[in-house]
Short mmCIF file of C-alpha atoms in Angstrom, two decimals:
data_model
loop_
_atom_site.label_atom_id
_atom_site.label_comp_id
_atom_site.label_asym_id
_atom_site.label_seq_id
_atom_site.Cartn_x
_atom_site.Cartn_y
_atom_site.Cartn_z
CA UNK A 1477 0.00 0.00 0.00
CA UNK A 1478 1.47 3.24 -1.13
CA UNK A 1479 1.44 6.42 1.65
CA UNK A 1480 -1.16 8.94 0.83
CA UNK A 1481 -1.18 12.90 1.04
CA UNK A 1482 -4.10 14.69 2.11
CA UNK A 1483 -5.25 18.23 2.55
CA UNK A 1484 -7.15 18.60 5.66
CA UNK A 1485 -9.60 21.43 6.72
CA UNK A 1486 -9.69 22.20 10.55
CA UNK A 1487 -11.04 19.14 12.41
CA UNK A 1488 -13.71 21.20 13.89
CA UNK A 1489 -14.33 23.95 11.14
CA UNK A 1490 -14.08 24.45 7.24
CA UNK A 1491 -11.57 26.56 7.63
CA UNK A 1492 -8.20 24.83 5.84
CA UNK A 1493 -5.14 24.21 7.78
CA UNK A 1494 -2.46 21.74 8.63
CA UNK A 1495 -2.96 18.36 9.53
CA UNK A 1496 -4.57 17.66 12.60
CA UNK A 1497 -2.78 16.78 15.82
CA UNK A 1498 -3.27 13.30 16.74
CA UNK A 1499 -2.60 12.08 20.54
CA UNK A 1500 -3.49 8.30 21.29
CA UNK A 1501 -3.24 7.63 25.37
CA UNK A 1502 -2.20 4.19 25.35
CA UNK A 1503 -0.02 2.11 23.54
CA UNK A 1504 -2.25 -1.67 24.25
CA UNK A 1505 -2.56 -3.15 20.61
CA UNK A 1506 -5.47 -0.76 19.38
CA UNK A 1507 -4.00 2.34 19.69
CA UNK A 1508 -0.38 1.04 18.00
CA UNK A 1509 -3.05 0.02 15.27
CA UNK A 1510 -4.36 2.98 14.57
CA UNK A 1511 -1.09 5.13 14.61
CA UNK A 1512 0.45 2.58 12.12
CA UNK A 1513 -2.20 2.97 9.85
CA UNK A 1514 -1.97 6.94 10.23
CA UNK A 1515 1.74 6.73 9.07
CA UNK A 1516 1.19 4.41 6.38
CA UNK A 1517 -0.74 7.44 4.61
CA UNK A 1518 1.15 9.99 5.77
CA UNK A 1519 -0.69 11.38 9.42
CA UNK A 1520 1.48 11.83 11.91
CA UNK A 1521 0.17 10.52 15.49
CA UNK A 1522 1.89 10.44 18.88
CA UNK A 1523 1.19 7.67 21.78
CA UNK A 1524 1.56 8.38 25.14
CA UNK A 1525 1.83 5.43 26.94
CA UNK A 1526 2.18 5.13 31.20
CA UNK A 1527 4.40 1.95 30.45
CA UNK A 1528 8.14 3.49 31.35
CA UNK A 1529 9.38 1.06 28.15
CA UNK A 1530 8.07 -1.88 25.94
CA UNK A 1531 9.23 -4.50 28.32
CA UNK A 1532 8.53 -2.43 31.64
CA UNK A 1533 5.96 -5.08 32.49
CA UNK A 1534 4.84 -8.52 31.64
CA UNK A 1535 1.83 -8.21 28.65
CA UNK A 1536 -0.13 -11.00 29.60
CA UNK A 1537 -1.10 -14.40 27.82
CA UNK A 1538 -2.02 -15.59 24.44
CA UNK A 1539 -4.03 -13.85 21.87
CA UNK A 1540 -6.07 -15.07 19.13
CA UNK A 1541 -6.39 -12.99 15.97
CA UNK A 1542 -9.50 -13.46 13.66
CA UNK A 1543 -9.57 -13.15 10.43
CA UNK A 1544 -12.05 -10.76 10.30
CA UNK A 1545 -10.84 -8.45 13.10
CA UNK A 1546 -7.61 -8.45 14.10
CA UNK A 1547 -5.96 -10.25 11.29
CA UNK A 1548 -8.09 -7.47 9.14
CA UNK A 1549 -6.49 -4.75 11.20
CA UNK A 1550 -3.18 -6.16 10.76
CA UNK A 1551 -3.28 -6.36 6.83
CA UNK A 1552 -4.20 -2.25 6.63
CA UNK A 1553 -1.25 -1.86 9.01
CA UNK A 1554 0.54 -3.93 6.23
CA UNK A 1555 1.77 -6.49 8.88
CA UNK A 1556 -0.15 -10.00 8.21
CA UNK A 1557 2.94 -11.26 6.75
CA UNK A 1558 5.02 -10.68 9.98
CA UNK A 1559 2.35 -11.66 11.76
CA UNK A 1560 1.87 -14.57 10.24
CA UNK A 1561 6.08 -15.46 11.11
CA UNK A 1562 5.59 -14.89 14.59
CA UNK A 1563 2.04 -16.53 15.33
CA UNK A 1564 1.62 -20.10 16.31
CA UNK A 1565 -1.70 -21.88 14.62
CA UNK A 1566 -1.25 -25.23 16.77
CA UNK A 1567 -2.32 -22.99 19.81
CA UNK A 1568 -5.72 -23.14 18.06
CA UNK A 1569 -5.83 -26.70 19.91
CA UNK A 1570 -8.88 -26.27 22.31
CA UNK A 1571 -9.24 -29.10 24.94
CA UNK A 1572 -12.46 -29.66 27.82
CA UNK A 1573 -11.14 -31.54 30.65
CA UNK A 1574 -13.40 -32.74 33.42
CA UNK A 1575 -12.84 -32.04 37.55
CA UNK A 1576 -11.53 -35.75 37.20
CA UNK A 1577 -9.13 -34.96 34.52
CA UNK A 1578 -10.59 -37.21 31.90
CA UNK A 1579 -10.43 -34.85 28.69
CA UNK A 1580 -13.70 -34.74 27.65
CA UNK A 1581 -12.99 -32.81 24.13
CA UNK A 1582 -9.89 -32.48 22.15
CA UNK A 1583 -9.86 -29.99 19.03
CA UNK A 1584 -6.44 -29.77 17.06
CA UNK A 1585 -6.56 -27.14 14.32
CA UNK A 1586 -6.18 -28.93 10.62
CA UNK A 1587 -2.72 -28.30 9.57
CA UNK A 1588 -3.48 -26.07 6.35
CA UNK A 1589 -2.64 -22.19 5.83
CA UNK A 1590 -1.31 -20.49 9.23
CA UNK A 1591 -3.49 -17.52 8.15
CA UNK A 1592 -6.32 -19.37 8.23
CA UNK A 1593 -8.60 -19.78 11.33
CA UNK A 1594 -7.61 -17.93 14.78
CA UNK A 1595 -3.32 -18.10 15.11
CA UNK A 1596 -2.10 -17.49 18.17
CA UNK A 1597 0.49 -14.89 18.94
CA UNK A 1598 1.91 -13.52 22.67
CA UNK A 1599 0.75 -10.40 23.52
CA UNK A 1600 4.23 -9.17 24.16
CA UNK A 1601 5.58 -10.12 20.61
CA UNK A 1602 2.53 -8.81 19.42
CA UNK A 1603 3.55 -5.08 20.84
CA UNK A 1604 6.96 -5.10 20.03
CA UNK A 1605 5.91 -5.92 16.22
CA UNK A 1606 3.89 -3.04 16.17
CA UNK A 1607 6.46 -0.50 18.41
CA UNK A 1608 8.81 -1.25 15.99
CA UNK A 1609 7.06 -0.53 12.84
CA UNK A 1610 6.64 3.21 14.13
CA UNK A 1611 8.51 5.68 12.75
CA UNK A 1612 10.68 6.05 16.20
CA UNK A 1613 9.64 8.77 18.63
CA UNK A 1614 6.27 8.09 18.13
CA UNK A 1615 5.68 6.15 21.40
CA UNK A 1616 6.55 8.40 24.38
CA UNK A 1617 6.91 5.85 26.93
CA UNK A 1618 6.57 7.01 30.58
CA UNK A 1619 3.53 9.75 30.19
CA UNK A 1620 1.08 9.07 32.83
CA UNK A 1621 -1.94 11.49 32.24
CA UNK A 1622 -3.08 13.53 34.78
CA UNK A 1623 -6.09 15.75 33.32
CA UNK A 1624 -7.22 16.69 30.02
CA UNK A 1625 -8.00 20.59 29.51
CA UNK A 1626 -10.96 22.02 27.30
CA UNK A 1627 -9.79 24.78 25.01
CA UNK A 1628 -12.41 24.99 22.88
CA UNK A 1629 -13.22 24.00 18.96
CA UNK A 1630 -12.78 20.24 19.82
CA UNK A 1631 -9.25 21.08 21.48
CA UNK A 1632 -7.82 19.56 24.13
CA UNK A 1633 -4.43 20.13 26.22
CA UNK A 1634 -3.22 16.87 27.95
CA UNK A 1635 -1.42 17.36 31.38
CA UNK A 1636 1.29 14.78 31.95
CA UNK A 1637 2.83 13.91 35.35
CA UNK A 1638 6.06 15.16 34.67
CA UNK A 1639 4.57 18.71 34.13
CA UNK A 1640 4.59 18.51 30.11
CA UNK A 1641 1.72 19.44 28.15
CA UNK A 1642 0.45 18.49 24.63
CA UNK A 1643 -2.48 20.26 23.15
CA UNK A 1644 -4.66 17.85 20.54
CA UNK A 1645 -7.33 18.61 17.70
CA UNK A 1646 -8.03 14.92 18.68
CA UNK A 1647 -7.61 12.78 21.91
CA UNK A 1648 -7.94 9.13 21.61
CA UNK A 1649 -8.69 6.94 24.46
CA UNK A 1650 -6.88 3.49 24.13
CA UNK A 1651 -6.07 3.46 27.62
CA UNK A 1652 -7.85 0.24 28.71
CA UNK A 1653 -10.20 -1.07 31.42
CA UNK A 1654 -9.47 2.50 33.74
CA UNK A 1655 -8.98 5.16 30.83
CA UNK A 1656 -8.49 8.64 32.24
CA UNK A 1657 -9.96 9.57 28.82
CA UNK A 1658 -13.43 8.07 29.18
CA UNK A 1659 -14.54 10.80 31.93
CA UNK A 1660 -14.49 13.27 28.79
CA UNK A 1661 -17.46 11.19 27.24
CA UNK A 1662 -18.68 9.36 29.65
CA UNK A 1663 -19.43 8.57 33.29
CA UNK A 1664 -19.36 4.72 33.04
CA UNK A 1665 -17.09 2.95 35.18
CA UNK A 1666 -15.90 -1.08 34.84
CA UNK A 1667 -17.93 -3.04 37.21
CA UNK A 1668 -16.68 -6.99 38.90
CA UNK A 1669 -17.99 -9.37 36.90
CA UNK A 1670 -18.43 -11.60 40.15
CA UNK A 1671 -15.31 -13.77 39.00
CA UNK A 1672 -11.60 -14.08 39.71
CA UNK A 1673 -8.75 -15.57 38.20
CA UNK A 1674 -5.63 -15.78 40.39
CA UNK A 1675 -2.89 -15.87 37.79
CA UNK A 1676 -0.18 -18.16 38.13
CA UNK A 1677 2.41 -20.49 35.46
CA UNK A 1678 4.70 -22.36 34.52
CA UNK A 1679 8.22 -22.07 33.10
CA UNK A 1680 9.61 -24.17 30.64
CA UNK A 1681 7.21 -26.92 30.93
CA UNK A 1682 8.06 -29.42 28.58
CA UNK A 1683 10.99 -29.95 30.30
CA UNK A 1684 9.73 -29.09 34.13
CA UNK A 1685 6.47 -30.16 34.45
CA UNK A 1686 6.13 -32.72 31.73
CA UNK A 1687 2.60 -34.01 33.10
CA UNK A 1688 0.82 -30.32 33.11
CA UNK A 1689 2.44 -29.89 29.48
CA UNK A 1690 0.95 -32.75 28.42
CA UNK A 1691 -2.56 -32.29 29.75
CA UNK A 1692 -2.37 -28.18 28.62
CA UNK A 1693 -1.49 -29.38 24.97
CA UNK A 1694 -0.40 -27.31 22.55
CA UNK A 1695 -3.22 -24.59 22.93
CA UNK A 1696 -5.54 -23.99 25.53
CA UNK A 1697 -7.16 -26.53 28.23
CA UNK A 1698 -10.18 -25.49 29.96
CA UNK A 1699 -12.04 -27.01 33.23
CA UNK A 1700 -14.76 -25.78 34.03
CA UNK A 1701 -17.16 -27.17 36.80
CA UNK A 1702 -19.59 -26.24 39.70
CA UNK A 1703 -18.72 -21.71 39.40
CA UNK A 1704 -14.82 -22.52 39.35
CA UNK A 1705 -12.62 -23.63 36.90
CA UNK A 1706 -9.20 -24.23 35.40
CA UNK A 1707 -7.71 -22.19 32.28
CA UNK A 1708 -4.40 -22.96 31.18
CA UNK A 1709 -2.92 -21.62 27.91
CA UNK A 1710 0.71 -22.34 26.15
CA UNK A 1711 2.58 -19.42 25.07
CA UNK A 1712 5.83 -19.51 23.25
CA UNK A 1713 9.08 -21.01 25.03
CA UNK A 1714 7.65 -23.57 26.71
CA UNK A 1715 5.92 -20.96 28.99
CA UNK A 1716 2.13 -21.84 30.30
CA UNK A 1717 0.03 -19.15 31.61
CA UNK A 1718 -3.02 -20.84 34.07
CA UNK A 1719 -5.52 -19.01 35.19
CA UNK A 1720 -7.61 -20.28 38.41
CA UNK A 1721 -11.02 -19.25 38.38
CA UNK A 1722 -14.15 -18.49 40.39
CA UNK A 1723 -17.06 -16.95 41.39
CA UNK A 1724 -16.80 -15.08 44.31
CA UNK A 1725 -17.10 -11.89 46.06
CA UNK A 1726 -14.40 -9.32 44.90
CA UNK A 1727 -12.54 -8.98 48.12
CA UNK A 1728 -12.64 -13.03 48.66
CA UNK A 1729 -9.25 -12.75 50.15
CA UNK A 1730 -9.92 -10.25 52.90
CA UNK A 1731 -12.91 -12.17 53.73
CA UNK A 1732 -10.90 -15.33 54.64
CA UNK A 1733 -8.40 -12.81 56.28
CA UNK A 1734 -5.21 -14.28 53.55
CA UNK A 1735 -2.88 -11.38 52.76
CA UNK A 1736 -2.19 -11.81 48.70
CA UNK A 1737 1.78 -11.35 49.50
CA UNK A 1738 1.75 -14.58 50.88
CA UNK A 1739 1.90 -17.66 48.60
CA UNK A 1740 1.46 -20.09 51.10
CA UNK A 1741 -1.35 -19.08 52.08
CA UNK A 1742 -2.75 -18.06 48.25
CA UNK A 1743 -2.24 -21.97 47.66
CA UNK A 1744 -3.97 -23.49 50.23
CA UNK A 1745 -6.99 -20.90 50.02
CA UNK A 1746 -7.06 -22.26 46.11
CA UNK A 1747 -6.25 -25.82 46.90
CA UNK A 1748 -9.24 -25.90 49.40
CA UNK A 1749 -11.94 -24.27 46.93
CA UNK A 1750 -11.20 -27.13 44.40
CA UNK A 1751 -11.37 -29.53 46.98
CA UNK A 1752 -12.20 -33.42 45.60
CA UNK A 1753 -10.83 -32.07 42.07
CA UNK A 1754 -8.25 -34.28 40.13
CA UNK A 1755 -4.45 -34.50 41.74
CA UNK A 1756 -3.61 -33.88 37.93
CA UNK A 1757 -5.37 -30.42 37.73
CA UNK A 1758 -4.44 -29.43 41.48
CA UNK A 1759 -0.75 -29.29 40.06
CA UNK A 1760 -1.37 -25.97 38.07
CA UNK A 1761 -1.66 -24.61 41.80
CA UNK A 1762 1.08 -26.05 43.37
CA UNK A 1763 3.58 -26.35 40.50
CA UNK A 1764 4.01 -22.54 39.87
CA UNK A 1765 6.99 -20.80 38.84
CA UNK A 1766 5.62 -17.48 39.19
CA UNK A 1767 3.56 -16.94 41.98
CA UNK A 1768 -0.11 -15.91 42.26
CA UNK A 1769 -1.37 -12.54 40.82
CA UNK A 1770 -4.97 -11.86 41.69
CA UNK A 1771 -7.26 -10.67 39.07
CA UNK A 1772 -10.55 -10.20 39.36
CA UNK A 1773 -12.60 -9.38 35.95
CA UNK A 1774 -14.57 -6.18 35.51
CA UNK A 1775 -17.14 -5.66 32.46
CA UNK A 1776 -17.96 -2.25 30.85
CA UNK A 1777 -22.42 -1.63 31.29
CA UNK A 1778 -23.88 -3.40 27.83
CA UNK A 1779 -24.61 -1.82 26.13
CA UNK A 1780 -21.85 1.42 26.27
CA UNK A 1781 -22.19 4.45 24.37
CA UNK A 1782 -21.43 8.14 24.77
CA UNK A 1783 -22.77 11.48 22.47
CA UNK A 1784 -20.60 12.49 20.11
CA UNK A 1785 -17.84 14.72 21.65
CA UNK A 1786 -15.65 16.95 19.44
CA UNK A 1787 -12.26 16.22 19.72
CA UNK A 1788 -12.17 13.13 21.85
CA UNK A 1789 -12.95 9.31 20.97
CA UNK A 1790 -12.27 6.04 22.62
CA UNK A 1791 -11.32 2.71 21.07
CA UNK A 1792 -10.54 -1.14 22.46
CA UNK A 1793 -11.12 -1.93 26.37
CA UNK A 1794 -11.71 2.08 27.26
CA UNK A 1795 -14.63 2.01 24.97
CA UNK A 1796 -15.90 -1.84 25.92
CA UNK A 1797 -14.43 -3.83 28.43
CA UNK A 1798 -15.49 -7.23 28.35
CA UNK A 1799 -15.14 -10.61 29.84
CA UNK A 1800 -11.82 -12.45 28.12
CA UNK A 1801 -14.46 -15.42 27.57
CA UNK A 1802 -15.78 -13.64 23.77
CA UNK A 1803 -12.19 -13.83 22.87
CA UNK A 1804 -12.59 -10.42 20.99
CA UNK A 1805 -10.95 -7.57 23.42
CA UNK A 1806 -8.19 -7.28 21.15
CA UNK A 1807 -9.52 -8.44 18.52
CA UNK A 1808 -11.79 -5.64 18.44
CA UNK A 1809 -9.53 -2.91 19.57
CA UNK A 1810 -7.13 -3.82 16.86
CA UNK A 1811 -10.13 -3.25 14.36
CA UNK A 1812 -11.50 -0.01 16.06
CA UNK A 1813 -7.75 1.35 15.47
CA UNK A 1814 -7.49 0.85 12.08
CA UNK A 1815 -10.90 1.36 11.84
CA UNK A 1816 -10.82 4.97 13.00
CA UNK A 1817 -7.12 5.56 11.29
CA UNK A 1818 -9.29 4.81 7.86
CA UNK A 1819 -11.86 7.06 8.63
CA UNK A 1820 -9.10 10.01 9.55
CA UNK A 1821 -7.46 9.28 6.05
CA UNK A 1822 -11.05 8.98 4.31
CA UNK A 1823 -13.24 12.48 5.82
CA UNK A 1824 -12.10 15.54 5.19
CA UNK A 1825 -12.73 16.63 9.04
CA UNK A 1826 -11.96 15.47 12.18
CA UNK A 1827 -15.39 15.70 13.42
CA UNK A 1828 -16.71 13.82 10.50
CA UNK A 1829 -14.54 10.77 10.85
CA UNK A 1830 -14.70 10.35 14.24
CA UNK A 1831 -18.77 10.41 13.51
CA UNK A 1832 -18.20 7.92 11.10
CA UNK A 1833 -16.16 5.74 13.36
CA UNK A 1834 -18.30 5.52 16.31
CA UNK A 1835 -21.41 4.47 13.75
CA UNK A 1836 -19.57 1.64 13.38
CA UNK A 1837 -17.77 0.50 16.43
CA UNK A 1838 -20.23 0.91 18.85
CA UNK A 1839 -23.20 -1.06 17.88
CA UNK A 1840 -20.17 -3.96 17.14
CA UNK A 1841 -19.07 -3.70 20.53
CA UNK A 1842 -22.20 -3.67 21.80
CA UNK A 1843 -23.04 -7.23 20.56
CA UNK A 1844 -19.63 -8.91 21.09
CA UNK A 1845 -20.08 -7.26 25.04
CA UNK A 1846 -23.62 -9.25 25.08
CA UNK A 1847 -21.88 -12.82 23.83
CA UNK A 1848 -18.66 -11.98 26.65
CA UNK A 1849 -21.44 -11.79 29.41
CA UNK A 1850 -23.25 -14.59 28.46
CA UNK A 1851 -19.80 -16.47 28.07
CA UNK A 1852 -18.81 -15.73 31.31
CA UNK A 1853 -22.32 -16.67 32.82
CA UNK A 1854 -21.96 -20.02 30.97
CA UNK A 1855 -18.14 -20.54 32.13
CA UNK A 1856 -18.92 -19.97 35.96
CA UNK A 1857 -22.15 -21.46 36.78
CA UNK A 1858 -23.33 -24.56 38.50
CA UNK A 1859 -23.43 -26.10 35.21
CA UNK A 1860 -20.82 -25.15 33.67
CA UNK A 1861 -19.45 -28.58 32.87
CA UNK A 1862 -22.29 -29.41 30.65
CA UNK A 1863 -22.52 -26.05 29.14
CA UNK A 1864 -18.96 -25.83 27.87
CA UNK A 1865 -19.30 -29.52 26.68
CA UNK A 1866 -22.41 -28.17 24.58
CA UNK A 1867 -20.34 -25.09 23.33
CA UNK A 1868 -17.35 -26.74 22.14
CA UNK A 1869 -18.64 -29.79 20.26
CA UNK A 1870 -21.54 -27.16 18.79
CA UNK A 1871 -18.55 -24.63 17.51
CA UNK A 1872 -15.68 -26.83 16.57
#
């Protein structure tokens, strides 16, 4: 795809003059999206990100990329190929085990095409393929934002904890689950879902923990039974990611009076709640190499929406957080980046193409919010057993 020049009138009047200043908050997978896109046609874009580098923290599991979302997203950004080098289609495996550790459902992908279904890729090597194709500078790493500033005419001045300011014909929100941008168009706030995972996994498991390997697979094993439930998900190097699940209250750990700094007593709290479960599954508790991060889920309201505000949009978990069960949080961001960068190149105004954007994205969120809800109700219910049976012999 060849770059693109393009007069633009002022974003918020017909008045011409330069191109519009661009400032994305957040550099999760949507926002690099949309600034790659930007550059491919010539737009300049700047993302302030509170992460003080690209590895300042670890990015979290697996991710699947559809071909209709973020695999779409990836071709505008003119990535797929790379993409394609780095992503792993056996973790398209899905396997159902039972509380007894009989596997009750084993899908392998076919091996055809890598591009075809849902390839996996780590959301860390995912990042650092799109930091790097950024012209450089354009990530600002360490800008925490304190408050945004009205100025008028759809423009905003961002204030920055280390005193800098940036003033924006257009502020985009990709700042995730507690964006300091969504106050500008909305009063919504992320609300517990009424389940937990505690976090935990396991280093080079091939080698260490031979059994868990083997019952993980090469993609992702699932257990779901009676509101609580195993999830445990290869990523590349031999690394496994489990995630221990349940329904409970959202302080569950000052309730039973355990202090989350101490292991010891994380494990036993977790080895009594699956009490009677399989020896086999109990090992993802007791084998871990990393610890146990608690992380309980929050959910945007469903349906979210907010009145067009000039000079301010949102895009990927800031716009609609959702339960990880729909499998389309990134996904979807990655698509309401490039999305919105098409829309920039496309309208002649700001104003326009962020109208044109949110006609879009929002009623798509909307629905994929609906199916995370009721995939999370399914996954943690006194059922759940049966249910995800049902789901997985229905879809694959």
């Amino acid at each position: 795809m060849t770059r693109q020049t393009q007069t633009y009138a002022h974003p918020h009047t017909h008045s011409t003059s330069t191109r519009p200043r661009i400032a994305i908050v957040g550099a999760g997978p949507g926002g690099l999206i949309c600034a790659r896109v930007l550059q491919r046609h010539g737009i300049a874009a700047t993302v302030h990100e509170l992460d003080a580098s690209p590895s300042a923290r670890d990015q979290g599991g697996s991710l699947d990329m559809h071909p209709e979302t973020g695999q779409l997203a990836l071709r505008e950004a003119g990535l797929l190929a790379e993409f394609l080098d780095l992503a792993r289609p056996e973790g398209r495996q899905m396997r159902l085990v039972g509380r007894d550790g009989r596997v009750l459902f084993d899908a392998a992908p076919p091996e055809t095409d890598p591009g075809d279904g849902n390839p996996e890729i780590d959301r860390g090597q995912l990042r650092e393929l799109l930091v790097r194709s950024l012209a450089p500078g354009t990530v600002q790493w360490g800008r925490k934002l304190t408050r945004t500033e009205p100025l008028g005419d759809g423009v905003h001045r961002l204030h920055f904890a280390d005193a800098t300011t940036v003033d924006a014909d257009l502020v985009v929100g990709a700042d995730g689950a507690w964006s300091a941008v969504r106050p500008l168009v909305s009063d919504a706030r992320p609300v517990y879902t009424g389940v937990t995972f505690v976090e935990t996994a396991l280093d080079d498991a091939d080698v260490r923990h031979p059994g868990l390997a083997a019952l993980t697979g090469d993609g992702t094993m699932m257990a779901l039974d009676d509101n609580r439930g195993f999830v445990a998900q290869r990523n590349s190097g031999g690394h496994i990611r489990v995630y221990v699940g349940m329904r409970t209250a959202e302080d569950w750990h000052r309730r039973a009076g355990i202090d989350l700094a101490d292991e010891s007593a994380v494990r036993d709290a977790l080895l009594a709640g699956f009490n009677g479960w399989s020896p086999d599954l109990l090992g993802y508790i007791t084998a871990t190499d990393s610890g146990y991060t608690n992380r309980p889920l929050y959910a945007l309201p469903v349906p979210h929406s907010w009145p067009h505000t000039p000079g301010v949009t949102l895009l990927g978990d800031a716009a609609h957080l959702m339960s990880p069960f729909s499998g389309m949080g990134a996904n979807l961001a990655m698509l309401d980046g490039a999305d919105l960068a098409r829309a920039l190149i496309d309208h002649p105004t700001v104003d326009q193409a962020v109208s044109s954007y949110e006609k879009t994205a929002l009623p798509r969120s909307a629905e994929a919010a609906e199916g995370a809800a009721e995939g999370m109700a399914g996954a943690f219910a006194p059922d759940s057993a049966a249910q995800a049976l049902a789901h997985m012999t229905g879809h694959h």
